[in-house]
Amino acid sequence: MRIGIIGAENSHTIGYGKLFNIDHKFPGFQVKYVWGETEEFAKNAMEKGAIPNMVSDPMEMMGKIDALIVDHRHAKYHLEAATPFVKAGIPTFIDKPFCYRVSEGKEFLAMARKSGTPVTSYSSIRQSDAAFDIKKQLESLGEFNHVVSLGPADIESKYGGIFFYGVHLVDPILFWFGENVSRVRISKNGKNATASLGYDDGKMVTLIFKNISSGWDTFVETKEGVIRLSSNVEESDPPKHYVDMVEMFRTGKEPRNHQSILASVAVLEALEKSVISEEWEDVPGID
């Protein structure tokens, strides 16, 4: 299966090249084409990811690929880049974050359904063996109330602020604890920031945006005390987020429903508003 990639500024593009073309983790799949935001970005991806062809216009890939990966750093560029290919029936994976506005995402996904084209997008933290194992654990955990999750995020990132890395916090939280977040609020003190996610059932999630360390951790208040959520399984090789993408390319089966994709964007959009207001902001509807 021939894969094309739109976007080469992100290091993920080199990673896809290594995955398919160098390590051959999925025999029969190869990244054949790349378009870069600059020629330098594209050539770097070609060299380090063993990608054989560069195009000066993404549309040059039309008719030459069987699947598409859209991999811009800023989410605002994703949907426009993907649209002609999705309309043409080419299965498409959109790297995180899916899009920059819920309204645009709804229109795009409606178009994808009308075209009969499989489309997906997710944080690699959410779409992991570890995250799915934790979700199973939560089902048998009993009653819980407060949740605290820590991970890197930059509310002032030039690649969409909270959208750029905040998706790695928001996507797993909604997967584990539900999508019924009704309002959010950002609190700032100098360069430090946290977010509160208010669920409509009264549950509260606090996100702590790390800026001097990496990694993700989540803690839950239960009747027995506060516990750290940790996986009991090893991540598969290749990792689940790659396997699920390739399975969609191969079979057309989407690994998550469209509503869950939009729910994550909606929370991020509300958080972006609260970065400015530092007040509670309602999460936009996705229905």
PDB file of C-alpha atoms in Angstrom:
ATOM      1  CA  MET A   1       0.000   0.000   0.000  1.00  0.00           C
ATOM      2  CA  ARG A   2       1.393   3.373  -1.049  1.00  0.00           C
ATOM      3  CA  ILE A   3       1.284   6.120   1.600  1.00  0.00           C
ATOM      4  CA  GLY A   4       1.668   9.858   1.099  1.00  0.00           C
ATOM      5  CA  ILE A   5       2.423  12.390   3.831  1.00  0.00           C
ATOM      6  CA  ILE A   6       1.436  16.056   3.858  1.00  0.00           C
ATOM      7  CA  GLY A   7       3.679  17.964   6.251  1.00  0.00           C
ATOM      8  CA  ALA A   8       7.351  17.502   7.107  1.00  0.00           C
ATOM      9  CA  GLU A   9       8.078  20.119   9.776  1.00  0.00           C
ATOM     10  CA  ASN A  10       6.976  17.670  12.449  1.00  0.00           C
ATOM     11  CA  SER A  11       9.493  14.996  13.471  1.00  0.00           C
ATOM     12  CA  HIS A  12       6.675  12.456  13.227  1.00  0.00           C
ATOM     13  CA  THR A  13       7.094  12.408   9.442  1.00  0.00           C
ATOM     14  CA  ILE A  14      10.611  11.032   9.771  1.00  0.00           C
ATOM     15  CA  GLY A  15       9.220   8.540  12.268  1.00  0.00           C
ATOM     16  CA  TYR A  16       6.649   7.311   9.757  1.00  0.00           C
ATOM     17  CA  GLY A  17       9.390   6.915   7.161  1.00  0.00           C
ATOM     18  CA  LYS A  18      11.485   4.835   9.548  1.00  0.00           C
ATOM     19  CA  LEU A  19       8.465   2.769  10.586  1.00  0.00           C
ATOM     20  CA  PHE A  20       7.425   1.789   7.073  1.00  0.00           C
ATOM     21  CA  ASN A  21      10.521   2.181   4.889  1.00  0.00           C
ATOM     22  CA  ILE A  22      13.490   1.391   7.126  1.00  0.00           C
ATOM     23  CA  ASP A  23      12.246  -0.896   9.898  1.00  0.00           C
ATOM     24  CA  HIS A  24       9.545  -2.442   7.669  1.00  0.00           C
ATOM     25  CA  LYS A  25       7.199  -2.922  10.619  1.00  0.00           C
ATOM     26  CA  PHE A  26       4.286  -3.349   8.203  1.00  0.00           C
ATOM     27  CA  PRO A  27       5.343  -5.361   5.143  1.00  0.00           C
ATOM     28  CA  GLY A  28       3.538  -4.210   2.022  1.00  0.00           C
ATOM     29  CA  PHE A  29       3.198  -0.625   3.277  1.00  0.00           C
ATOM     30  CA  GLN A  30       5.597   2.095   2.175  1.00  0.00           C
ATOM     31  CA  VAL A  31       5.712   5.876   2.404  1.00  0.00           C
ATOM     32  CA  LYS A  32       6.184   6.836  -1.244  1.00  0.00           C
ATOM     33  CA  TYR A  33       5.658  10.612  -1.239  1.00  0.00           C
ATOM     34  CA  VAL A  34       6.111  13.586   1.061  1.00  0.00           C
ATOM     35  CA  TRP A  35       5.188  17.248   0.781  1.00  0.00           C
ATOM     36  CA  GLY A  36       6.960  19.642   3.108  1.00  0.00           C
ATOM     37  CA  GLU A  37       6.135  23.118   4.313  1.00  0.00           C
ATOM     38  CA  THR A  38       9.574  23.972   2.954  1.00  0.00           C
ATOM     39  CA  GLU A  39      11.854  22.095   0.570  1.00  0.00           C
ATOM     40  CA  GLU A  40      14.364  21.756   3.400  1.00  0.00           C
ATOM     41  CA  PHE A  41      11.807  20.041   5.646  1.00  0.00           C
ATOM     42  CA  ALA A  42      10.839  17.648   2.853  1.00  0.00           C
ATOM     43  CA  LYS A  43      14.426  16.755   1.961  1.00  0.00           C
ATOM     44  CA  ASN A  44      15.257  16.137   5.619  1.00  0.00           C
ATOM     45  CA  ALA A  45      12.304  13.752   5.918  1.00  0.00           C
ATOM     46  CA  MET A  46      13.297  12.014   2.686  1.00  0.00           C
ATOM     47  CA  GLU A  47      16.867  11.497   3.854  1.00  0.00           C
ATOM     48  CA  LYS A  48      16.164  10.379   7.419  1.00  0.00           C
ATOM     49  CA  GLY A  49      12.975   8.469   6.630  1.00  0.00           C
ATOM     50  CA  ALA A  50      14.074   6.888   3.335  1.00  0.00           C
ATOM     51  CA  ILE A  51      11.107   8.435   1.525  1.00  0.00           C
ATOM     52  CA  PRO A  52      11.780   8.198  -2.226  1.00  0.00           C
ATOM     53  CA  ASN A  53       9.697  11.048  -3.640  1.00  0.00           C
ATOM     54  CA  MET A  54       9.023  14.709  -2.859  1.00  0.00           C
ATOM     55  CA  VAL A  55       6.167  16.705  -4.388  1.00  0.00           C
ATOM     56  CA  SER A  56       5.912  20.477  -4.701  1.00  0.00           C
ATOM     57  CA  ASP A  57       2.106  20.338  -4.497  1.00  0.00           C
ATOM     58  CA  PRO A  58       0.205  17.750  -2.412  1.00  0.00           C
ATOM     59  CA  MET A  59      -2.229  17.247  -5.293  1.00  0.00           C
ATOM     60  CA  GLU A  60       0.613  15.647  -7.255  1.00  0.00           C
ATOM     61  CA  MET A  61       0.064  12.609  -5.027  1.00  0.00           C
ATOM     62  CA  MET A  62      -3.529  12.168  -6.176  1.00  0.00           C
ATOM     63  CA  GLY A  63      -3.909   8.856  -7.976  1.00  0.00           C
ATOM     64  CA  LYS A  64      -0.491   7.695  -6.781  1.00  0.00           C
ATOM     65  CA  ILE A  65      -1.265   6.823  -3.157  1.00  0.00           C
ATOM     66  CA  ASP A  66      -3.615   4.438  -1.368  1.00  0.00           C
ATOM     67  CA  ALA A  67      -3.553   6.138   2.049  1.00  0.00           C
ATOM     68  CA  LEU A  68      -2.736   9.582   3.427  1.00  0.00           C
ATOM     69  CA  ILE A  69      -1.163  10.922   6.613  1.00  0.00           C
ATOM     70  CA  VAL A  70      -1.589  14.636   7.372  1.00  0.00           C
ATOM     71  CA  ASP A  71       1.108  15.795   9.756  1.00  0.00           C
ATOM     72  CA  HIS A  72       1.236  19.552  10.302  1.00  0.00           C
ATOM     73  CA  ARG A  73       2.335  20.979  13.630  1.00  0.00           C
ATOM     74  CA  HIS A  74      -0.578  23.435  13.785  1.00  0.00           C
ATOM     75  CA  ALA A  75      -4.020  21.846  13.666  1.00  0.00           C
ATOM     76  CA  LYS A  76      -5.500  24.718  11.658  1.00  0.00           C
ATOM     77  CA  TYR A  77      -3.893  23.360   8.486  1.00  0.00           C
ATOM     78  CA  HIS A  78      -5.068  19.753   8.775  1.00  0.00           C
ATOM     79  CA  LEU A  79      -8.565  19.656   7.333  1.00  0.00           C
ATOM     80  CA  GLU A  80      -7.983  21.773   4.246  1.00  0.00           C
ATOM     81  CA  ALA A  81      -5.012  19.593   3.336  1.00  0.00           C
ATOM     82  CA  ALA A  82      -6.963  16.369   3.793  1.00  0.00           C
ATOM     83  CA  THR A  83     -10.247  17.357   2.129  1.00  0.00           C
ATOM     84  CA  PRO A  84      -9.559  16.590  -1.572  1.00  0.00           C
ATOM     85  CA  PHE A  85      -8.090  13.203  -0.715  1.00  0.00           C
ATOM     86  CA  VAL A  86     -10.963  12.241   1.582  1.00  0.00           C
ATOM     87  CA  LYS A  87     -13.433  13.284  -1.107  1.00  0.00           C
ATOM     88  CA  ALA A  88     -11.518  10.988  -3.464  1.00  0.00           C
ATOM     89  CA  GLY A  89     -11.995   8.047  -1.085  1.00  0.00           C
ATOM     90  CA  ILE A  90      -8.429   7.811   0.231  1.00  0.00           C
ATOM     91  CA  PRO A  91      -8.242   6.577   3.867  1.00  0.00           C
ATOM     92  CA  THR A  92      -6.716   9.358   5.942  1.00  0.00           C
ATOM     93  CA  PHE A  93      -4.975   9.570   9.294  1.00  0.00           C
ATOM     94  CA  ILE A  94      -4.729  13.093  10.698  1.00  0.00           C
ATOM     95  CA  ASP A  95      -2.011  13.483  13.286  1.00  0.00           C
ATOM     96  CA  LYS A  96      -2.884  15.194  16.546  1.00  0.00           C
ATOM     97  CA  PRO A  97      -4.650  17.512  17.060  1.00  0.00           C
ATOM     98  CA  PHE A  98      -7.389  16.658  14.568  1.00  0.00           C
ATOM     99  CA  CYS A  99      -8.452  20.240  13.908  1.00  0.00           C
ATOM    100  CA  TYR A 100      -8.579  23.713  15.405  1.00  0.00           C
ATOM    101  CA  ARG A 101     -12.336  24.363  15.533  1.00  0.00           C
ATOM    102  CA  VAL A 102     -15.244  22.038  16.333  1.00  0.00           C
ATOM    103  CA  SER A 103     -17.463  23.599  13.656  1.00  0.00           C
ATOM    104  CA  GLU A 104     -14.909  22.830  10.937  1.00  0.00           C
ATOM    105  CA  GLY A 105     -14.385  19.333  12.291  1.00  0.00           C
ATOM    106  CA  LYS A 106     -18.113  18.562  12.185  1.00  0.00           C
ATOM    107  CA  GLU A 107     -18.360  19.640   8.541  1.00  0.00           C
ATOM    108  CA  PHE A 108     -15.273  17.650   7.593  1.00  0.00           C
ATOM    109  CA  LEU A 109     -16.408  14.442   9.278  1.00  0.00           C
ATOM    110  CA  ALA A 110     -19.877  14.762   7.740  1.00  0.00           C
ATOM    111  CA  MET A 111     -18.162  15.026   4.359  1.00  0.00           C
ATOM    112  CA  ALA A 112     -16.037  11.959   5.130  1.00  0.00           C
ATOM    113  CA  ARG A 113     -19.121   9.923   6.043  1.00  0.00           C
ATOM    114  CA  LYS A 114     -20.903  11.062   2.879  1.00  0.00           C
ATOM    115  CA  SER A 115     -17.839  10.088   0.838  1.00  0.00           C
ATOM    116  CA  GLY A 116     -17.583   6.738   2.625  1.00  0.00           C
ATOM    117  CA  THR A 117     -13.943   7.423   3.458  1.00  0.00           C
ATOM    118  CA  PRO A 118     -12.422   6.195   6.731  1.00  0.00           C
ATOM    119  CA  VAL A 119     -10.770   8.958   8.751  1.00  0.00           C
ATOM    120  CA  THR A 120      -9.287   9.031  12.218  1.00  0.00           C
ATOM    121  CA  SER A 121      -7.074  11.042  14.539  1.00  0.00           C
ATOM    122  CA  TYR A 122      -5.832  10.577  18.093  1.00  0.00           C
ATOM    123  CA  SER A 123      -3.147  11.231  20.643  1.00  0.00           C
ATOM    124  CA  SER A 124      -0.622   8.405  20.782  1.00  0.00           C
ATOM    125  CA  ILE A 125      -1.017   8.513  24.579  1.00  0.00           C
ATOM    126  CA  ARG A 126      -4.731   7.724  24.276  1.00  0.00           C
ATOM    127  CA  GLN A 127      -4.377   5.104  21.570  1.00  0.00           C
ATOM    128  CA  SER A 128      -1.927   2.921  23.469  1.00  0.00           C
ATOM    129  CA  ASP A 129      -2.002  -0.483  25.121  1.00  0.00           C
ATOM    130  CA  ALA A 130      -1.333   1.287  28.419  1.00  0.00           C
ATOM    131  CA  ALA A 131      -4.355   3.585  28.090  1.00  0.00           C
ATOM    132  CA  PHE A 132      -6.670   0.707  27.203  1.00  0.00           C
ATOM    133  CA  ASP A 133      -5.368  -1.317  30.162  1.00  0.00           C
ATOM    134  CA  ILE A 134      -5.980   1.621  32.506  1.00  0.00           C
ATOM    135  CA  LYS A 135      -9.518   1.988  31.173  1.00  0.00           C
ATOM    136  CA  LYS A 136     -10.188  -1.656  32.078  1.00  0.00           C
ATOM    137  CA  GLN A 137      -8.794  -1.068  35.561  1.00  0.00           C
ATOM    138  CA  LEU A 138     -11.065   1.944  36.069  1.00  0.00           C
ATOM    139  CA  GLU A 139     -14.131  -0.166  35.314  1.00  0.00           C
ATOM    140  CA  SER A 140     -13.437  -2.238  38.435  1.00  0.00           C
ATOM    141  CA  LEU A 141     -12.115   0.574  40.613  1.00  0.00           C
ATOM    142  CA  GLY A 142     -15.420   1.595  42.110  1.00  0.00           C
ATOM    143  CA  GLU A 143     -16.412   5.150  42.967  1.00  0.00           C
ATOM    144  CA  PHE A 144     -13.931   7.929  42.307  1.00  0.00           C
ATOM    145  CA  ASN A 145     -14.165  11.688  42.447  1.00  0.00           C
ATOM    146  CA  HIS A 146     -11.216  14.021  41.886  1.00  0.00           C
ATOM    147  CA  VAL A 147      -8.704  13.336  39.114  1.00  0.00           C
ATOM    148  CA  VAL A 148      -5.308  15.011  38.692  1.00  0.00           C
ATOM    149  CA  SER A 149      -3.329  14.556  35.493  1.00  0.00           C
ATOM    150  CA  LEU A 150       0.138  15.951  34.773  1.00  0.00           C
ATOM    151  CA  GLY A 151       1.863  16.324  31.425  1.00  0.00           C
ATOM    152  CA  PRO A 152       3.783  18.784  29.264  1.00  0.00           C
ATOM    153  CA  ALA A 153       1.831  21.579  27.586  1.00  0.00           C
ATOM    154  CA  ASP A 154       2.560  25.129  26.482  1.00  0.00           C
ATOM    155  CA  ILE A 155      -0.439  27.448  26.459  1.00  0.00           C
ATOM    156  CA  GLU A 156       1.598  29.954  24.441  1.00  0.00           C
ATOM    157  CA  SER A 157       2.898  27.543  21.786  1.00  0.00           C
ATOM    158  CA  LYS A 158       3.042  29.091  18.317  1.00  0.00           C
ATOM    159  CA  TYR A 159       1.527  25.853  17.031  1.00  0.00           C
ATOM    160  CA  GLY A 160      -1.893  26.481  18.496  1.00  0.00           C
ATOM    161  CA  GLY A 161      -1.224  27.072  22.170  1.00  0.00           C
ATOM    162  CA  ILE A 162      -2.951  24.490  24.345  1.00  0.00           C
ATOM    163  CA  PHE A 163      -3.960  22.457  21.286  1.00  0.00           C
ATOM    164  CA  PHE A 164      -0.415  21.393  20.400  1.00  0.00           C
ATOM    165  CA  TYR A 165       0.457  19.273  23.436  1.00  0.00           C
ATOM    166  CA  GLY A 166      -2.694  19.661  25.502  1.00  0.00           C
ATOM    167  CA  VAL A 167      -4.311  17.000  23.347  1.00  0.00           C
ATOM    168  CA  HIS A 168      -2.069  14.395  25.025  1.00  0.00           C
ATOM    169  CA  LEU A 169      -3.720  15.275  28.345  1.00  0.00           C
ATOM    170  CA  VAL A 170      -7.293  15.838  27.189  1.00  0.00           C
ATOM    171  CA  ASP A 171      -7.645  12.849  24.855  1.00  0.00           C
ATOM    172  CA  PRO A 172      -6.850  10.178  27.496  1.00  0.00           C
ATOM    173  CA  ILE A 173      -8.936  11.928  30.173  1.00  0.00           C
ATOM    174  CA  LEU A 174     -12.053  11.865  27.987  1.00  0.00           C
ATOM    175  CA  PHE A 175     -11.353   8.240  27.047  1.00  0.00           C
ATOM    176  CA  TRP A 176     -11.052   7.164  30.677  1.00  0.00           C
ATOM    177  CA  PHE A 177     -13.621   9.332  32.447  1.00  0.00           C
ATOM    178  CA  GLY A 178     -16.171  10.246  29.793  1.00  0.00           C
ATOM    179  CA  GLU A 179     -16.774  13.054  27.341  1.00  0.00           C
ATOM    180  CA  ASN A 180     -19.391  14.950  29.361  1.00  0.00           C
ATOM    181  CA  VAL A 181     -17.145  17.882  30.313  1.00  0.00           C
ATOM    182  CA  SER A 182     -19.417  20.913  30.439  1.00  0.00           C
ATOM    183  CA  ARG A 183     -17.014  23.723  31.345  1.00  0.00           C
ATOM    184  CA  VAL A 184     -13.320  24.423  31.800  1.00  0.00           C
ATOM    185  CA  ARG A 185     -11.086  27.014  33.401  1.00  0.00           C
ATOM    186  CA  ILE A 186      -7.403  27.911  33.100  1.00  0.00           C
ATOM    187  CA  SER A 187      -5.491  29.343  36.070  1.00  0.00           C
ATOM    188  CA  LYS A 188      -2.127  31.042  35.527  1.00  0.00           C
ATOM    189  CA  ASN A 189       0.719  32.210  37.729  1.00  0.00           C
ATOM    190  CA  GLY A 190       3.583  33.554  35.661  1.00  0.00           C
ATOM    191  CA  LYS A 191       4.680  30.826  33.246  1.00  0.00           C
ATOM    192  CA  ASN A 192       2.861  28.132  35.197  1.00  0.00           C
ATOM    193  CA  ALA A 193      -0.697  27.060  34.464  1.00  0.00           C
ATOM    194  CA  THR A 194      -3.309  24.496  35.394  1.00  0.00           C
ATOM    195  CA  ALA A 195      -6.738  23.673  34.040  1.00  0.00           C
ATOM    196  CA  SER A 196      -9.959  22.575  35.696  1.00  0.00           C
ATOM    197  CA  LEU A 197     -12.391  20.388  33.789  1.00  0.00           C
ATOM    198  CA  GLY A 198     -15.889  20.348  35.255  1.00  0.00           C
ATOM    199  CA  TYR A 199     -18.049  17.346  34.418  1.00  0.00           C
ATOM    200  CA  ASP A 200     -21.813  17.674  34.356  1.00  0.00           C
ATOM    201  CA  ASP A 201     -22.068  15.000  37.089  1.00  0.00           C
ATOM    202  CA  GLY A 202     -19.904  17.057  39.459  1.00  0.00           C
ATOM    203  CA  LYS A 203     -16.650  15.213  38.854  1.00  0.00           C
ATOM    204  CA  MET A 204     -13.572  17.465  38.659  1.00  0.00           C
ATOM    205  CA  VAL A 205     -10.357  16.901  36.714  1.00  0.00           C
ATOM    206  CA  THR A 206      -7.290  19.062  37.279  1.00  0.00           C
ATOM    207  CA  LEU A 207      -4.647  19.231  34.559  1.00  0.00           C
ATOM    208  CA  ILE A 208      -1.169  20.380  35.552  1.00  0.00           C
ATOM    209  CA  PHE A 209       0.877  21.625  32.610  1.00  0.00           C
ATOM    210  CA  LYS A 210       4.487  20.576  33.144  1.00  0.00           C
ATOM    211  CA  ASN A 211       7.174  22.853  31.719  1.00  0.00           C
ATOM    212  CA  ILE A 212      10.471  21.629  33.202  1.00  0.00           C
ATOM    213  CA  SER A 213      10.002  17.860  32.872  1.00  0.00           C
ATOM    214  CA  SER A 214       8.422  15.332  30.536  1.00  0.00           C
ATOM    215  CA  GLY A 215       6.120  12.339  30.910  1.00  0.00           C
ATOM    216  CA  TRP A 216       2.479  11.889  31.916  1.00  0.00           C
ATOM    217  CA  ASP A 217       0.899  10.816  35.210  1.00  0.00           C
ATOM    218  CA  THR A 218      -2.683  10.582  36.439  1.00  0.00           C
ATOM    219  CA  PHE A 219      -3.977  10.226  40.000  1.00  0.00           C
ATOM    220  CA  VAL A 220      -7.510   9.410  41.130  1.00  0.00           C
ATOM    221  CA  GLU A 221      -9.238   9.954  44.468  1.00  0.00           C
ATOM    222  CA  THR A 222     -11.070   6.809  45.573  1.00  0.00           C
ATOM    223  CA  LYS A 223     -12.695   5.763  48.856  1.00  0.00           C
ATOM    224  CA  GLU A 224      -9.438   3.988  49.703  1.00  0.00           C
ATOM    225  CA  GLY A 225      -7.347   7.098  49.046  1.00  0.00           C
ATOM    226  CA  VAL A 226      -5.470   8.614  46.141  1.00  0.00           C
ATOM    227  CA  ILE A 227      -3.997   6.138  43.677  1.00  0.00           C
ATOM    228  CA  ARG A 228      -1.708   6.527  40.684  1.00  0.00           C
ATOM    229  CA  LEU A 229      -3.031   5.032  37.479  1.00  0.00           C
ATOM    230  CA  SER A 230      -0.449   2.762  35.896  1.00  0.00           C
ATOM    231  CA  SER A 231      -0.584   0.107  33.227  1.00  0.00           C
ATOM    232  CA  ASN A 232       0.134  -3.555  33.889  1.00  0.00           C
ATOM    233  CA  VAL A 233       0.939  -4.373  30.262  1.00  0.00           C
ATOM    234  CA  GLU A 234       3.899  -3.758  27.988  1.00  0.00           C
ATOM    235  CA  GLU A 235       3.404  -1.711  24.840  1.00  0.00           C
ATOM    236  CA  SER A 236       3.300  -3.822  21.705  1.00  0.00           C
ATOM    237  CA  ASP A 237       5.875  -3.530  18.924  1.00  0.00           C
ATOM    238  CA  PRO A 238       4.919  -1.759  16.755  1.00  0.00           C
ATOM    239  CA  PRO A 239       2.846   0.363  19.168  1.00  0.00           C
ATOM    240  CA  LYS A 240      -0.936   0.243  19.120  1.00  0.00           C
ATOM    241  CA  HIS A 241      -1.384   3.732  17.649  1.00  0.00           C
ATOM    242  CA  TYR A 242       0.493   2.632  14.531  1.00  0.00           C
ATOM    243  CA  VAL A 243      -1.276  -0.726  14.350  1.00  0.00           C
ATOM    244  CA  ASP A 244      -4.710   0.899  14.540  1.00  0.00           C
ATOM    245  CA  MET A 245      -3.828   3.410  11.820  1.00  0.00           C
ATOM    246  CA  VAL A 246      -2.579   0.686   9.479  1.00  0.00           C
ATOM    247  CA  GLU A 247      -5.597  -1.499  10.222  1.00  0.00           C
ATOM    248  CA  MET A 248      -7.852   1.374   9.158  1.00  0.00           C
ATOM    249  CA  PHE A 249      -5.851   1.797   5.957  1.00  0.00           C
ATOM    250  CA  ARG A 250      -6.149  -1.928   5.300  1.00  0.00           C
ATOM    251  CA  THR A 251      -9.769  -2.611   6.250  1.00  0.00           C
ATOM    252  CA  GLY A 252     -11.511   0.769   6.409  1.00  0.00           C
ATOM    253  CA  LYS A 253     -12.469   0.196  10.053  1.00  0.00           C
ATOM    254  CA  GLU A 254     -12.075   3.388  12.091  1.00  0.00           C
ATOM    255  CA  PRO A 255     -10.544   2.800  15.556  1.00  0.00           C
ATOM    256  CA  ARG A 256     -12.675   5.438  17.309  1.00  0.00           C
ATOM    257  CA  ASN A 257     -15.986   7.143  16.630  1.00  0.00           C
ATOM    258  CA  HIS A 258     -16.194  10.654  15.230  1.00  0.00           C
ATOM    259  CA  GLN A 259     -17.946  12.046  18.305  1.00  0.00           C
ATOM    260  CA  SER A 260     -14.979  11.175  20.514  1.00  0.00           C
ATOM    261  CA  ILE A 261     -12.630  13.014  18.142  1.00  0.00           C
ATOM    262  CA  LEU A 262     -14.798  16.136  18.249  1.00  0.00           C
ATOM    263  CA  ALA A 263     -15.230  15.959  22.028  1.00  0.00           C
ATOM    264  CA  SER A 264     -11.499  16.363  22.492  1.00  0.00           C
ATOM    265  CA  VAL A 265     -11.374  19.339  20.112  1.00  0.00           C
ATOM    266  CA  ALA A 266     -14.311  20.954  21.930  1.00  0.00           C
ATOM    267  CA  VAL A 267     -12.541  20.819  25.296  1.00  0.00           C
ATOM    268  CA  LEU A 268      -9.334  22.196  23.778  1.00  0.00           C
ATOM    269  CA  GLU A 269     -11.272  25.014  22.121  1.00  0.00           C
ATOM    270  CA  ALA A 270     -12.857  25.983  25.439  1.00  0.00           C
ATOM    271  CA  LEU A 271      -9.477  25.810  27.171  1.00  0.00           C
ATOM    272  CA  GLU A 272      -8.035  28.157  24.558  1.00  0.00           C
ATOM    273  CA  LYS A 273     -10.732  30.713  25.383  1.00  0.00           C
ATOM    274  CA  SER A 274     -10.025  30.383  29.084  1.00  0.00           C
ATOM    275  CA  VAL A 275      -6.309  30.990  28.523  1.00  0.00           C
ATOM    276  CA  ILE A 276      -7.369  34.538  27.622  1.00  0.00           C
ATOM    277  CA  SER A 277     -10.242  35.056  30.058  1.00  0.00           C
ATOM    278  CA  GLU A 278      -9.011  32.941  32.999  1.00  0.00           C
ATOM    279  CA  GLU A 279     -12.714  32.357  33.658  1.00  0.00           C
ATOM    280  CA  TRP A 280     -14.984  29.344  33.338  1.00  0.00           C
ATOM    281  CA  GLU A 281     -15.779  28.718  29.671  1.00  0.00           C
ATOM    282  CA  ASP A 282     -18.517  26.440  28.365  1.00  0.00           C
ATOM    283  CA  VAL A 283     -17.480  23.540  26.161  1.00  0.00           C
ATOM    284  CA  PRO A 284     -19.095  23.914  22.712  1.00  0.00           C
ATOM    285  CA  GLY A 285     -21.635  21.305  21.686  1.00  0.00           C
ATOM    286  CA  ILE A 286     -20.695  18.642  19.153  1.00  0.00           C
ATOM    287  CA  ASP A 287     -24.141  17.291  18.253  1.00  0.00           C
TER     288      ASP A 287
END
